[in-house]
Amino acid sequence: MSRAADLRSVRAYRILPQDDPLLTPHIGALIEMLHYTRLTTMHEVAGLTVEQLDTIPAGFGNSVGMLLAHIAAVHRIYHGLSFEGRDVFDDESYAPYRLALDLNEAAREHIRGRELSEYLTELEAASALTMDGLAARDDVWLASDLGAGSGQEMNQHWAWFHVIEDEVNHQGQIRVIRKIVAPRVKAGEQT
Amino acid sequence: MSRAADLRSVRAYRILPQDDPLLTPHIGALIEMLHYTRLTTMHEVAGLTVEQLDTIPAGFGNSVGMLLAHIAAVHRIYHGLSFEGRDVFDDESYAPYRLALDLNEAAREHIRGRELSEYLTELEAASALTMDGLAARDDVWLASDLGAGSGQEMNQHWAWFHVIEDEVNHQGQIRVIRKIVAPRVKAGEQT
C-alpha cells in the first residue's frame, strides 16, 4: 500500500483497491476514492488566510472555512449513522457537528476566525476515523442497509459514496469562491 | 437490475453492484455511481429556462448550460482516452468537444440559447456510450493504465471515478448558480 501524499504524485491518479490485500474490494476502492478526494480538497485550499477562509462572496451562502467544517462534520455524522446505527439528528452527542452540517445563519456567525490548520486538523481526525471504521468492515456489510436506529433508508455503500460526493460537490463551490477571494494567475485555468 | 428513475425512488440511495451479475464488481459499482450522479444532476437542473441556463452570475465563469455541455464533453473525451486509447487533445475527431471541455471565452460565446432538452439529450447520449463501454469491459481492464496513445498517466479506475468527480464538482457550482438564477423557496435548504 503506497498512497499518494499529494496531487504531484502519479500514484494519486490510480485507484488501486487491490494494493491493500487486507481490505475487501469495494471497501478498498472507497478508501482509495476518499483518499484522492481529500488530496484534491487540500490542494484547493492550500495557503488560504483567515480572511480568505472567512469571506462569503455575494451570491454565496458559505465561506470556504464553513465548507471545510461542513466536510468534516459530514464524516462525523456518517460515523454515527453508518458505523453506530444511531439517529444522529436526535442524539445529543452529535449536536456539536450539526452547526457545520446545517450551514445556516448560526454557522455563518460561529464558523469564522479560524486558521486553515484548525480546519485541516479536524478534517484529518474525522477522516482517520472513517478510514479505520471502513477498514474494520467488509463488502458484505457494505451492501447492507443502514441500521434501523439511523432512521435512514440507504445502504452502506451509498452512504460512503455520498460522503465522497458531498465533499466533491462542496469542492466545486470552494474552487469558485477561491477564484474570487484568492485569484491565482494561471494560463488556461478552468472553472 | 432495477436502477432508480429519479431521486424519489428508495433504490437511488443504494449502491448495489451485485444486482447485475453480468458486470464485474468494480465496473458494477462505477455504473451505479455514474447512474446516481446523473440523477442528482438532472434533479438540480429540472425546469430551468433558456434564460436561466444562459445566465453567468457575477463571480462565476460559466452558466449552467455551459456546465451541462462540459459534463457531456468530459464523457466524450474519456471515451477516447479510456476506451480507444487516443490522444484526444491531438485528434481532430474530438475537436467538437473541446469547446465545452475548456470552458473559456469561446465557450461563453457559443454555448447559449439552447433548451434544457438539448443539453439533456447530449448528456444521455454520451452517458449511454459510457455505460455500454464499461459494461463491455472488466475489473482486470479497470485496474490497468490508460493506453500509451492517450498521453495520460492514470489508470482506468481513476479515469472513470474522475468523470464522476468532475460531474459532482460542477453540480456543486450548478447548485449555487441555480439559487441565484432560479431561487426555490424551501425551508432549511442548504448550499
Coordinates of N, CA and C in Angstrom, one line a residue, chain A residues 10 12-18 25-26 29-30 33 36-37 40 58-62 67 70 101-103 142-143 145 153-155 157-158 161-162 164-166 168-173 175-176 180 190-191, chain B residues 10 12-18 25-26 29-30 33 36-37 40 58-62 67 70 101-103 142-143 145 153-155 157-158 161-162 164-166 168-173 175-176 180 190-191:
Chain A
V10 N 2.2 10.6 -9.2 CA 1.5 9.8 -10.2 C 0.5 8.8 -9.5
A12 N -1.4 9.3 -7.3 CA -2.7 9.9 -7.0 C -3.8 9.6 -8.1
Y13 N -3.3 9.3 -9.3 CA -4.2 9.1 -10.4 C -4.4 7.7 -10.8
R14 N -4.3 6.9 -9.7 CA -4.6 5.4 -9.8 C -5.5 5.0 -8.7
I15 N -6.6 4.4 -9.0 CA -7.5 3.8 -8.0 C -7.1 2.3 -8.0
L16 N -6.4 1.9 -6.9 CA -5.9 0.5 -6.8 C -6.3 -0.2 -5.5
P17 N -7.6 -0.6 -5.5 CA -8.0 -1.3 -4.2 C -7.2 -2.6 -4.0
Q18 N -6.8 -3.2 -5.0 CA -6.0 -4.4 -4.9 C -4.7 -4.2 -4.3
P25 N -12.7 -5.8 -1.7 CA -12.5 -5.0 -2.9 C -13.3 -3.6 -2.9
H26 N -14.6 -3.6 -2.5 CA -15.3 -2.4 -2.6 C -14.9 -1.4 -1.4
A29 N -11.8 0.2 -2.7 CA -12.0 1.2 -3.7 C -12.5 2.5 -3.1
L30 N -13.4 2.4 -2.1 CA -13.9 3.6 -1.4 C -12.8 4.3 -0.7
M33 N -10.8 6.2 -3.1 CA -11.5 7.4 -3.6 C -11.6 8.5 -2.6
Y36 N -8.1 10.1 -2.5 CA -7.9 11.1 -3.6 C -8.7 12.3 -3.5
T37 N -10.0 12.1 -3.1 CA -10.9 13.3 -2.9 C -10.3 14.3 -1.9
T40 N -7.4 16.4 -3.3 CA -7.9 17.5 -4.1 C -8.5 18.6 -3.3
A58 N -20.6 37.6 -2.6 CA -22.0 37.9 -3.0 C -22.6 36.7 -3.8
G59 N -23.8 36.3 -3.4 CA -24.4 35.2 -4.2 C -24.2 33.8 -3.5
F60 N -23.2 33.8 -2.6 CA -22.9 32.5 -1.9 C -23.4 32.5 -0.5
G61 N -23.7 31.4 0.0 CA -24.2 31.3 1.4 C -23.1 30.9 2.4
N62 N -22.0 30.5 1.9 CA -21.0 30.0 2.8 C -19.6 30.5 2.4
L67 N -17.3 25.6 4.6 CA -17.4 24.4 3.8 C -16.5 23.3 4.3
H70 N -17.9 21.9 7.3 CA -19.1 21.0 6.9 C -18.6 19.6 6.4
L101 N -23.0 21.1 9.8 CA -23.8 20.2 8.9 C -24.8 21.1 8.2
D102 N -25.5 22.0 9.1 CA -26.6 22.7 8.6 C -26.3 23.9 7.7
L103 N -25.1 24.5 7.9 CA -24.7 25.6 7.1 C -25.8 26.7 7.0
L142 N -20.9 -3.7 3.6 CA -21.1 -2.5 2.7 C -22.4 -2.6 1.9
A143 N -22.8 -3.8 1.5 CA -24.0 -4.0 0.7 C -25.3 -3.8 1.6
D145 N -28.1 -2.5 4.4 CA -28.8 -1.2 4.7 C -28.3 -0.7 6.1
E153 N -33.0 5.4 5.0 CA -33.2 4.3 4.0 C -32.1 4.4 3.0
M154 N -31.0 3.8 3.3 CA -29.9 3.8 2.3 C -29.0 2.6 2.6
N155 N -28.2 2.2 1.7 CA -27.2 1.2 2.1 C -25.8 1.8 2.4
H157 N -22.9 1.2 1.2 CA -22.1 1.6 0.0 C -22.5 3.0 -0.5
W158 N -23.8 3.2 -0.6 CA -24.3 4.6 -1.0 C -23.8 5.6 0.0
F161 N -20.3 6.5 -0.5 CA -20.1 7.2 -1.8 C -20.7 8.6 -1.6
H162 N -21.8 8.8 -0.9 CA -22.4 10.1 -0.7 C -21.4 11.0 0.1
I164 N -18.2 11.0 -0.1 CA -17.3 11.5 -1.2 C -18.0 12.5 -2.0
E165 N -19.2 12.2 -2.4 CA -19.9 13.1 -3.3 C -20.2 14.4 -2.7
D166 N -20.5 14.4 -1.4 CA -20.7 15.7 -0.7 C -19.5 16.5 -0.7
V168 N -16.9 16.4 -2.8 CA -16.6 16.9 -4.1 C -17.5 18.0 -4.6
N169 N -18.8 17.9 -4.2 CA -19.8 18.9 -4.5 C -19.3 20.2 -3.9
H170 N -19.0 20.2 -2.7 CA -18.5 21.5 -2.0 C -17.2 22.0 -2.5
Q171 N -16.3 21.0 -2.9 CA -15.1 21.4 -3.5 C -15.3 22.3 -4.8
G172 N -16.3 21.9 -5.5 CA -16.7 22.7 -6.7 C -17.0 24.1 -6.3
Q173 N -17.7 24.3 -5.2 CA -18.0 25.6 -4.7 C -16.8 26.3 -4.2
R175 N -13.8 26.0 -5.2 CA -13.0 26.4 -6.4 C -13.4 27.7 -6.9
V176 N -14.8 27.9 -7.0 CA -15.3 29.2 -7.4 C -15.0 30.3 -6.4
I180 N -12.5 34.0 -6.4 CA -12.9 35.3 -6.0 C -12.1 35.9 -4.9
Q190 N -9.4 26.5 -15.6 CA -10.8 26.3 -15.8 C -11.6 26.4 -14.5
T191 N -12.8 26.7 -14.7 CA -13.7 26.7 -13.5 C -14.2 25.3 -13.2
Chain B
V10 N -36.4 4.9 -3.5 CA -35.5 4.5 -2.5 C -34.3 3.8 -3.1
A12 N -32.5 4.7 -5.4 CA -31.5 5.6 -5.7 C -30.4 5.7 -4.6
Y13 N -30.8 5.4 -3.4 CA -29.9 5.5 -2.3 C -29.2 4.2 -1.9
R14 N -29.1 3.3 -2.9 CA -28.4 2.1 -2.7 C -27.4 1.9 -3.8
I15 N -26.2 1.6 -3.5 CA -25.2 1.2 -4.5 C -25.1 -0.3 -4.4
L16 N -25.6 -1.0 -5.5 CA -25.7 -2.4 -5.5 C -25.1 -3.0 -6.7
P17 N -23.8 -3.0 -6.8 CA -23.1 -3.6 -8.0 C -23.5 -5.1 -8.2
Q18 N -23.8 -5.8 -7.1 CA -24.1 -7.2 -7.1 C -25.5 -7.4 -7.8
P25 N -17.4 -6.7 -10.3 CA -17.8 -5.9 -9.2 C -17.4 -4.4 -9.3
H26 N -16.2 -4.0 -9.6 CA -15.8 -2.6 -9.7 C -16.5 -1.9 -10.8
A29 N -20.0 -1.2 -9.6 CA -20.1 -0.1 -8.6 C -19.9 1.2 -9.3
L30 N -19.0 1.3 -10.3 CA -18.9 2.6 -11.0 C -20.2 3.0 -11.8
M33 N -22.7 4.3 -9.4 CA -22.3 5.7 -9.0 C -22.6 6.7 -10.1
Y36 N -26.4 7.2 -10.3 CA -26.9 8.1 -9.2 C -26.4 9.5 -9.4
T37 N -25.2 9.7 -9.8 CA -24.7 11.1 -10.0 C -25.5 11.8 -11.1
T40 N -28.8 13.0 -9.8 CA -28.7 14.3 -9.0 C -28.5 15.5 -9.9
A58 N -22.4 37.1 -11.5 CA -21.1 37.8 -11.2 C -20.3 36.9 -10.3
G59 N -19.0 36.8 -10.6 CA -18.1 36.0 -9.9 C -17.9 34.6 -10.5
F60 N -18.8 34.2 -11.4 CA -18.8 32.9 -12.0 C -18.2 33.0 -13.4
G61 N -17.6 32.0 -13.9 CA -17.1 31.9 -15.2 C -18.0 31.2 -16.2
N62 N -19.0 30.5 -15.7 CA -19.8 29.7 -16.5 C -21.3 29.7 -16.2
L67 N -22.0 24.3 -18.1 CA -21.5 23.2 -17.2 C -22.2 21.9 -17.7
H70 N -20.3 20.8 -20.6 CA -19.0 20.4 -20.2 C -19.1 18.9 -19.7
L101 N -15.3 21.4 -23.2 CA -14.3 20.9 -22.2 C -13.5 22.1 -21.6
D102 N -13.1 23.0 -22.4 CA -12.2 24.1 -22.0 C -12.9 25.2 -21.2
L103 N -14.2 25.4 -21.4 CA -15.0 26.4 -20.6 C -14.3 27.8 -20.6
L142 N -10.0 -2.5 -15.8 CA -10.2 -1.3 -14.9 C -9.0 -1.0 -14.1
A143 N -8.2 -2.0 -13.7 CA -7.0 -1.7 -12.9 C -5.8 -1.3 -13.8
D145 N -3.5 0.7 -16.7 CA -3.2 2.1 -17.1 C -3.9 2.4 -18.4
E153 N -1.1 9.6 -17.7 CA -0.6 8.7 -16.7 C -1.7 8.5 -15.6
M154 N -2.6 7.6 -15.9 CA -3.7 7.3 -14.9 C -4.2 5.9 -15.2
N155 N -4.9 5.3 -14.2 CA -5.4 4.0 -14.6 C -6.9 4.2 -14.9
H157 N -9.6 2.9 -13.6 CA -10.5 3.0 -12.5 C -10.5 4.5 -12.0
W158 N -9.3 5.1 -12.0 CA -9.2 6.5 -11.6 C -10.0 7.3 -12.7
F161 N -13.7 7.2 -12.1 CA -14.0 7.9 -10.9 C -13.9 9.4 -11.1
H162 N -12.9 9.8 -11.9 CA -12.7 11.2 -12.2 C -13.9 11.8 -13.0
I164 N -16.9 10.9 -12.8 CA -18.0 11.1 -11.7 C -17.6 12.4 -10.9
E165 N -16.4 12.4 -10.5 CA -15.9 13.5 -9.6 C -16.1 14.9 -10.3
D166 N -15.8 14.9 -11.6 CA -15.9 16.1 -12.4 C -17.4 16.6 -12.4
V168 N -19.8 15.8 -10.3 CA -20.3 16.2 -9.0 C -19.7 17.6 -8.6
N169 N -18.4 17.8 -9.0 CA -17.8 19.1 -8.7 C -18.6 20.2 -9.4
H170 N -18.9 20.1 -10.6 CA -19.7 21.1 -11.3 C -21.1 21.2 -10.9
Q171 N -21.7 20.1 -10.4 CA -23.0 20.1 -9.8 C -23.0 21.0 -8.6
G172 N -21.9 21.0 -7.8 CA -21.9 21.9 -6.7 C -22.0 23.4 -7.1
Q173 N -21.3 23.7 -8.3 CA -21.4 25.0 -8.8 C -22.8 25.3 -9.4
R175 N -25.6 24.1 -8.3 CA -26.5 24.4 -7.2 C -26.4 25.8 -6.7
V176 N -25.2 26.4 -6.7 CA -25.1 27.8 -6.3 C -25.7 28.7 -7.3
I180 N -29.2 31.5 -7.5 CA -29.1 32.9 -7.9 C -30.1 33.1 -9.1
Q190 N -30.0 23.8 2.1 CA -28.6 24.0 2.3 C -27.9 24.3 1.0
T191 N -26.7 24.9 1.1 CA -25.9 25.1 -0.1 C -25.0 23.9 -0.3

